[in-house]
Amino acid sequence: MSENAAGVRELADGNELPVLGLGVWQVQDGRTCVDSVRWALDAGYRHIDTAQAYGNEESVGRALRDSGVPREEVFITTKFYPEGGDPVAEAEKSLRRLGVDQVDLYLVHWPAGGPTRAWAGMERALERGLARSIGVSNFSAAELDTVIAAGSVVPAVNQVLFNPWHRRTRLVEACARHDVVVEAYSPLGTGRYLDDPTVSKIAGALGRTTAQVLLRWAVQHGLVVLPKSTHQDRIAANAQIFDFALSDEDMAVLDGLDETGGTEQAHENKWW
Ligand SMILES: NC(=O)c1ccc[n+]([C@@H]2O[C@H](COP(=O)([O-])OP(=O)(O)OC[C@H]3O[C@@H](n4cnc5c(N)ncnc54)[C@H](OP(=O)(O)O)[C@@H]3O)[C@@H](O)[C@H]2O)c1
């Protein structure tokens, strides 16, 4: 991996967040998850994105221990399952499953029951040292405003669906105004954009994979990217995005694929 792959973003609370992370949604708990996380750590990833809802925190923790990479070198995110329960009690369970003393980032997975419902509990989890930073996921600009107005800690991060088809410019701008770092989830459209002809043409001209082009596009927009894969070669290749750049023209072509109209919403098909 190129040395720039360790690129980091500084969060408003002063903590540092690696720009590239491995996502483990839909990665089966057990051997598949342990291997995937281990391959990522071996390839130089220093950021893993899991969630209570994914059911694989134990495997993430096992891979981390087996890798021999010091705990303080790896940024671990988990997410509060927001349909019930207390963020503090659920964080304590996550820490036991992960086998760590604290997570680096603890997110409200989605604004179930409204944007503020979980936030006081998230702040308590931060105060108790269960997480080094706290943030949100799937929050619109209006929901972000509401939680910021109600709370005493500003979310450090908003993790949202972001790729050329879901560019949501006004939401990204709103996050920037509040100094909230945006993380791009499903940066490959859960795989559905990997054969897109526009992306393929740009990738072909650059001698890159379509996945690398999609990830690079998000990084050049200043976002953190969280690609998921369970294949060792793909995990390694997805990290090779810091040794090339997309031209302004290629960026504009990809920007033109947006289907959100630059929305300030976080999601078109809410499941909550
Ligand atoms: N906060 C939220 O609500 C939320 C929601 C969705 C996702 N996320 C986070 O974002 C992460 C990524 O999103 P995602 O899981 O939707 O998927 P994604 O990263 O957009 O795409 C993953 C898919 O692309 C395939 N793939 C990956 N790299 C490839 C490559 N180089 N060549 C060919 N195929 C490749 C993977 O297949 P293989 O695995 O077979 O390689 C998988 O089918 C999640 O894992 C999760 O951490 C968060």
Short mmCIF file of C-alpha atoms and ligand atoms in Angstrom, two decimals:
data_model
loop_
_atom_site.label_atom_id
_atom_site.label_comp_id
_atom_site.label_asym_id
_atom_site.label_seq_id
_atom_site.Cartn_x
_atom_site.Cartn_y
_atom_site.Cartn_z
CA MET A 1 0.00 0.00 0.00
CA SER A 2 1.31 3.48 -0.74
CA GLU A 3 2.33 5.53 2.27
CA ASN A 4 -0.49 8.00 1.66
CA ALA A 5 -2.98 5.25 2.31
CA ALA A 6 -2.59 6.08 5.96
CA GLY A 7 -4.18 9.48 5.14
CA VAL A 8 -6.24 10.81 8.02
CA ARG A 9 -8.93 13.42 8.60
CA GLU A 10 -8.96 15.39 11.80
CA LEU A 11 -12.29 15.37 13.59
CA ALA A 12 -13.69 18.46 15.32
CA ASP A 13 -12.89 16.86 18.70
CA GLY A 14 -9.21 16.56 17.73
CA ASN A 15 -9.16 12.81 17.10
CA GLU A 16 -7.88 11.47 13.78
CA LEU A 17 -9.85 9.24 11.42
CA PRO A 18 -8.19 7.21 8.62
CA VAL A 19 -9.69 8.13 5.23
CA LEU A 20 -9.96 4.48 4.13
CA GLY A 21 -11.84 1.89 6.17
CA LEU A 22 -13.05 -1.66 5.57
CA GLY A 23 -16.84 -1.98 5.86
CA VAL A 24 -18.15 -5.29 7.21
CA TRP A 25 -21.91 -5.05 6.65
CA GLN A 26 -23.18 -8.42 5.32
CA VAL A 27 -19.84 -10.05 6.12
CA GLN A 28 -20.65 -13.33 7.79
CA ASP A 29 -19.55 -13.64 11.40
CA GLY A 30 -16.80 -16.20 11.92
CA ARG A 31 -14.13 -17.23 9.44
CA THR A 32 -15.27 -14.93 6.61
CA CYS A 33 -15.23 -11.82 8.78
CA VAL A 34 -12.02 -12.73 10.62
CA ASP A 35 -10.22 -13.35 7.30
CA SER A 36 -11.54 -10.16 5.67
CA VAL A 37 -10.50 -7.93 8.55
CA ARG A 38 -7.15 -9.68 8.82
CA TRP A 39 -6.49 -9.24 5.07
CA ALA A 40 -7.36 -5.57 5.38
CA LEU A 41 -5.02 -5.05 8.32
CA ASP A 42 -2.27 -6.95 6.47
CA ALA A 43 -2.86 -4.68 3.43
CA GLY A 44 -2.42 -1.59 5.59
CA TYR A 45 -6.02 -0.61 6.42
CA ARG A 46 -6.17 0.97 9.86
CA HIS A 47 -9.92 1.54 10.09
CA ILE A 48 -12.75 -1.02 10.40
CA ASP A 49 -16.44 -0.10 10.25
CA THR A 50 -18.80 -2.50 12.03
CA ALA A 51 -22.13 -2.15 13.87
CA GLN A 52 -24.16 -3.89 16.54
CA ALA A 53 -26.66 -4.73 13.79
CA TYR A 54 -24.01 -6.52 11.70
CA GLY A 55 -23.54 -9.29 14.29
CA ASN A 56 -19.81 -9.63 13.65
CA GLU A 57 -18.09 -7.52 16.32
CA GLU A 58 -16.53 -10.63 17.93
CA SER A 59 -14.88 -11.55 14.63
CA VAL A 60 -13.59 -8.01 14.14
CA GLY A 61 -12.01 -8.17 17.60
CA ARG A 62 -10.51 -11.60 16.99
CA ALA A 63 -8.93 -10.47 13.70
CA LEU A 64 -7.51 -7.40 15.40
CA ARG A 65 -5.89 -9.47 18.14
CA ASP A 66 -4.62 -12.15 15.72
CA SER A 67 -3.07 -9.52 13.44
CA GLY A 68 -0.62 -8.33 16.06
CA VAL A 69 -1.26 -4.73 14.95
CA PRO A 70 -1.26 -2.62 18.14
CA ARG A 71 -4.77 -1.64 19.22
CA GLU A 72 -3.92 2.07 19.22
CA GLU A 73 -3.04 1.92 15.52
CA VAL A 74 -6.48 0.73 14.40
CA PHE A 75 -9.58 2.93 14.31
CA ILE A 76 -12.64 0.88 15.24
CA THR A 77 -16.16 2.17 14.61
CA THR A 78 -19.31 0.50 15.84
CA LYS A 79 -22.89 1.73 15.71
CA PHE A 80 -25.67 1.80 18.29
CA TYR A 81 -28.67 -0.23 17.15
CA PRO A 82 -31.20 2.53 17.69
CA GLU A 83 -34.53 0.73 17.84
CA GLY A 84 -34.30 0.20 21.59
CA GLY A 85 -31.96 -0.14 24.51
CA ASP A 86 -29.58 2.28 26.11
CA PRO A 87 -26.51 3.52 24.21
CA VAL A 88 -24.28 3.11 27.30
CA ALA A 89 -25.35 -0.45 28.08
CA GLU A 90 -25.16 -1.43 24.41
CA ALA A 91 -21.69 0.13 24.07
CA GLU A 92 -20.50 -1.92 27.04
CA LYS A 93 -21.75 -5.07 25.29
CA SER A 94 -20.00 -4.03 22.05
CA LEU A 95 -16.73 -3.53 23.93
CA ARG A 96 -17.00 -7.02 25.44
CA ARG A 97 -17.68 -8.54 21.99
CA LEU A 98 -14.84 -6.59 20.38
CA GLY A 99 -12.48 -7.28 23.29
CA VAL A 100 -11.37 -3.64 23.54
CA ASP A 101 -11.59 -1.00 26.30
CA GLN A 102 -13.12 1.66 24.07
CA VAL A 103 -14.13 2.14 20.46
CA ASP A 104 -12.74 5.03 18.45
CA LEU A 105 -16.13 6.05 17.08
CA TYR A 106 -19.67 5.19 18.18
CA LEU A 107 -22.48 6.21 15.80
CA VAL A 108 -26.26 6.32 16.08
CA HIS A 109 -26.98 3.94 13.20
CA TRP A 110 -30.10 5.80 12.03
CA PRO A 111 -32.42 8.41 13.58
CA ALA A 112 -34.96 5.92 14.94
CA GLY A 113 -37.60 7.69 17.00
CA GLY A 114 -36.24 11.08 15.90
CA PRO A 115 -32.78 12.60 15.72
CA THR A 116 -32.36 13.34 19.44
CA ARG A 117 -33.71 10.18 21.05
CA ALA A 118 -30.36 8.41 21.48
CA TRP A 119 -28.10 11.43 21.75
CA ALA A 120 -28.03 12.00 25.55
CA GLY A 121 -27.07 8.33 25.94
CA MET A 122 -24.37 8.71 23.29
CA GLU A 123 -22.95 11.68 25.20
CA ARG A 124 -22.90 9.57 28.39
CA ALA A 125 -21.01 6.83 26.52
CA LEU A 126 -18.45 9.44 25.49
CA GLU A 127 -18.16 10.85 29.04
CA ARG A 128 -17.60 7.36 30.43
CA GLY A 129 -14.78 6.76 27.96
CA LEU A 130 -16.54 3.94 26.13
CA ALA A 131 -15.88 5.79 22.85
CA ARG A 132 -13.27 8.37 21.89
CA SER A 133 -15.67 10.11 19.49
CA ILE A 134 -19.41 9.97 18.85
CA GLY A 135 -21.41 10.67 15.74
CA VAL A 136 -24.44 9.82 13.64
CA SER A 137 -25.39 7.98 10.48
CA ASN A 138 -28.22 8.49 8.00
CA PHE A 139 -28.99 11.97 9.39
CA SER A 140 -30.33 14.65 7.02
CA ALA A 141 -29.21 18.28 7.31
CA ALA A 142 -32.36 19.11 9.31
CA GLU A 143 -31.83 16.15 11.64
CA LEU A 144 -28.23 17.22 12.15
CA ASP A 145 -29.38 20.75 13.04
CA THR A 146 -31.84 19.32 15.56
CA VAL A 147 -29.35 17.08 17.34
CA ILE A 148 -26.74 19.87 17.45
CA ALA A 149 -29.28 22.30 18.92
CA ALA A 150 -30.39 19.81 21.57
CA GLY A 151 -27.08 18.32 22.64
CA SER A 152 -23.88 19.51 24.21
CA VAL A 153 -21.55 17.52 21.93
CA VAL A 154 -21.61 18.07 18.15
CA PRO A 155 -21.52 14.75 16.23
CA ALA A 156 -17.98 14.27 14.91
CA VAL A 157 -19.18 12.28 11.88
CA ASN A 158 -22.25 11.68 9.71
CA GLN A 159 -22.00 8.39 7.80
CA VAL A 160 -24.28 8.41 4.73
CA LEU A 161 -24.95 6.68 1.42
CA PHE A 162 -22.63 8.52 -0.97
CA ASN A 163 -21.41 7.67 -4.47
CA PRO A 164 -21.74 9.43 -7.85
CA TRP A 165 -25.43 8.51 -8.05
CA HIS A 166 -26.04 9.74 -4.49
CA ARG A 167 -23.97 12.85 -4.21
CA ARG A 168 -26.26 14.83 -1.86
CA THR A 169 -24.30 18.07 -2.20
CA ARG A 170 -26.43 20.14 0.19
CA LEU A 171 -26.09 17.54 2.95
CA VAL A 172 -22.31 17.44 2.52
CA GLU A 173 -22.21 21.27 2.61
CA ALA A 174 -24.35 21.33 5.77
CA CYS A 175 -21.96 18.86 7.43
CA ALA A 176 -18.99 21.03 6.45
CA ARG A 177 -20.65 24.10 8.03
CA HIS A 178 -20.90 22.21 11.31
CA ASP A 179 -17.39 20.72 10.99
CA VAL A 180 -18.89 17.23 10.77
CA VAL A 181 -16.78 14.79 8.72
CA VAL A 182 -18.83 12.84 6.16
CA GLU A 183 -18.17 9.14 5.69
CA ALA A 184 -19.29 7.57 2.39
CA TYR A 185 -21.03 4.26 2.89
CA SER A 186 -21.84 1.96 -0.03
CA PRO A 187 -19.23 3.84 -2.10
CA LEU A 188 -19.55 1.10 -4.77
CA GLY A 189 -23.36 1.09 -4.54
CA THR A 190 -23.14 -2.30 -2.74
CA GLY A 191 -21.47 -3.50 -5.94
CA ARG A 192 -24.13 -2.33 -8.37
CA TYR A 193 -22.04 0.42 -10.01
CA LEU A 194 -18.93 -1.63 -10.70
CA ASP A 195 -19.95 -2.40 -14.30
CA ASP A 196 -21.29 1.06 -15.12
CA PRO A 197 -20.12 2.12 -18.61
CA THR A 198 -19.21 5.70 -17.62
CA VAL A 199 -17.08 4.53 -14.71
CA SER A 200 -15.61 1.70 -16.82
CA LYS A 201 -14.52 4.15 -19.51
CA ILE A 202 -12.68 6.37 -17.02
CA ALA A 203 -11.14 3.33 -15.31
CA GLY A 204 -10.00 1.87 -18.64
CA ALA A 205 -8.30 5.11 -19.69
CA LEU A 206 -6.44 5.30 -16.36
CA GLY A 207 -5.58 1.60 -16.14
CA ARG A 208 -7.50 1.39 -12.87
CA THR A 209 -10.42 -0.71 -11.62
CA THR A 210 -13.90 0.75 -11.51
CA ALA A 211 -13.86 0.28 -7.72
CA GLN A 212 -10.69 2.38 -7.45
CA VAL A 213 -12.26 5.14 -9.57
CA LEU A 214 -15.41 5.25 -7.42
CA LEU A 215 -13.40 5.31 -4.19
CA ARG A 216 -11.01 7.93 -5.51
CA TRP A 217 -13.94 10.13 -6.58
CA ALA A 218 -15.29 10.15 -3.01
CA VAL A 219 -11.85 10.80 -1.50
CA GLN A 220 -11.31 13.73 -3.88
CA HIS A 221 -14.60 15.16 -2.61
CA GLY A 222 -13.03 15.09 0.86
CA LEU A 223 -14.96 12.11 2.21
CA VAL A 224 -13.89 9.06 4.18
CA VAL A 225 -14.62 5.83 2.22
CA LEU A 226 -15.73 2.46 3.57
CA PRO A 227 -15.60 -0.21 0.83
CA LYS A 228 -16.63 -3.75 1.76
CA SER A 229 -15.14 -6.91 0.29
CA THR A 230 -14.56 -10.46 1.43
CA HIS A 231 -11.91 -11.15 -1.24
CA GLN A 232 -8.24 -10.67 -0.38
CA ASP A 233 -7.24 -9.38 -3.83
CA ARG A 234 -10.12 -6.87 -3.93
CA ILE A 235 -9.44 -5.66 -0.39
CA ALA A 236 -5.81 -4.98 -1.37
CA ALA A 237 -6.73 -3.34 -4.69
CA ASN A 238 -9.37 -1.11 -3.08
CA ALA A 239 -6.61 0.41 -0.94
CA GLN A 240 -4.63 1.53 -4.00
CA ILE A 241 -6.38 4.86 -4.36
CA PHE A 242 -3.77 7.28 -3.05
CA ASP A 243 -1.27 7.02 -5.91
CA PHE A 244 -3.40 8.55 -8.68
CA ALA A 245 -5.86 11.41 -9.16
CA LEU A 246 -8.96 11.94 -11.27
CA SER A 247 -8.84 14.97 -13.55
CA ASP A 248 -11.31 17.82 -13.13
CA GLU A 249 -12.99 16.57 -16.29
CA ASP A 250 -13.40 13.00 -14.97
CA MET A 251 -14.69 14.37 -11.66
CA ALA A 252 -17.27 16.46 -13.51
CA VAL A 253 -18.42 13.47 -15.59
CA LEU A 254 -18.89 11.39 -12.43
CA ASP A 255 -20.57 14.30 -10.63
CA GLY A 256 -23.05 14.39 -13.50
CA LEU A 257 -24.36 10.93 -12.58
CA ASP A 258 -26.06 12.28 -9.43
CA GLU A 259 -29.72 11.31 -9.14
CA THR A 260 -30.42 13.07 -5.83
CA GLY A 261 -30.62 16.61 -7.21
CA GLY A 262 -28.03 17.62 -4.60
CA THR A 263 -30.40 16.73 -1.78
CA GLU A 264 -29.95 17.52 1.91
CA GLN A 265 -31.63 14.20 2.73
CA ALA A 266 -29.48 11.28 3.88
CA HIS A 267 -31.48 8.51 2.24
CA GLU A 268 -34.06 8.03 -0.50
CA ASN A 269 -35.50 4.76 0.84
CA LYS A 270 -35.63 4.97 4.60
CA TRP A 271 -35.97 1.60 6.32
CA TRP A 272 -36.83 3.19 9.66
N1 LIG B 1 -24.48 3.33 8.22
C1 LIG B 1 -25.24 2.61 7.43
O1 LIG B 1 -26.48 2.61 7.53
C2 LIG B 1 -24.59 1.78 6.37
C3 LIG B 1 -25.35 1.22 5.33
C4 LIG B 1 -24.70 0.49 4.33
C5 LIG B 1 -23.32 0.33 4.40
N2 LIG B 1 -22.59 0.85 5.44
C6 LIG B 1 -21.12 0.67 5.56
O2 LIG B 1 -20.50 0.86 4.29
C7 LIG B 1 -19.81 -0.32 3.95
C8 LIG B 1 -19.74 -0.51 2.43
O3 LIG B 1 -21.01 -0.49 1.84
P1 LIG B 1 -21.68 -1.78 1.20
O4 LIG B 1 -21.42 -2.96 2.06
O5 LIG B 1 -23.06 -1.41 0.85
O6 LIG B 1 -20.93 -2.04 -0.16
P2 LIG B 1 -19.87 -1.39 -1.18
O7 LIG B 1 -18.55 -1.25 -0.51
O8 LIG B 1 -20.48 -0.23 -1.86
O9 LIG B 1 -19.80 -2.61 -2.23
C9 LIG B 1 -19.50 -3.90 -1.80
C10 LIG B 1 -19.77 -4.87 -2.92
O10 LIG B 1 -18.84 -4.67 -3.98
C11 LIG B 1 -18.06 -5.85 -4.17
N3 LIG B 1 -16.67 -5.41 -4.36
C12 LIG B 1 -15.91 -4.70 -3.50
N4 LIG B 1 -14.71 -4.41 -4.04
C13 LIG B 1 -14.70 -4.95 -5.27
C14 LIG B 1 -13.75 -5.00 -6.31
N5 LIG B 1 -12.56 -4.41 -6.18
N6 LIG B 1 -14.07 -5.67 -7.46
C15 LIG B 1 -15.29 -6.24 -7.61
N7 LIG B 1 -16.23 -6.25 -6.64
C16 LIG B 1 -15.95 -5.59 -5.49
C17 LIG B 1 -18.23 -6.67 -2.93
O11 LIG B 1 -18.15 -8.05 -3.24
P3 LIG B 1 -17.21 -9.11 -2.42
O12 LIG B 1 -17.43 -8.86 -0.96
O13 LIG B 1 -17.71 -10.41 -2.89
O14 LIG B 1 -15.81 -8.80 -2.86
C18 LIG B 1 -19.65 -6.31 -2.51
O15 LIG B 1 -20.60 -7.05 -3.26
C19 LIG B 1 -20.58 -1.41 4.69
O16 LIG B 1 -19.87 -2.62 4.75
C20 LIG B 1 -20.80 -0.73 6.02
O17 LIG B 1 -19.62 -0.76 6.80
C21 LIG B 1 -23.22 1.59 6.41
#
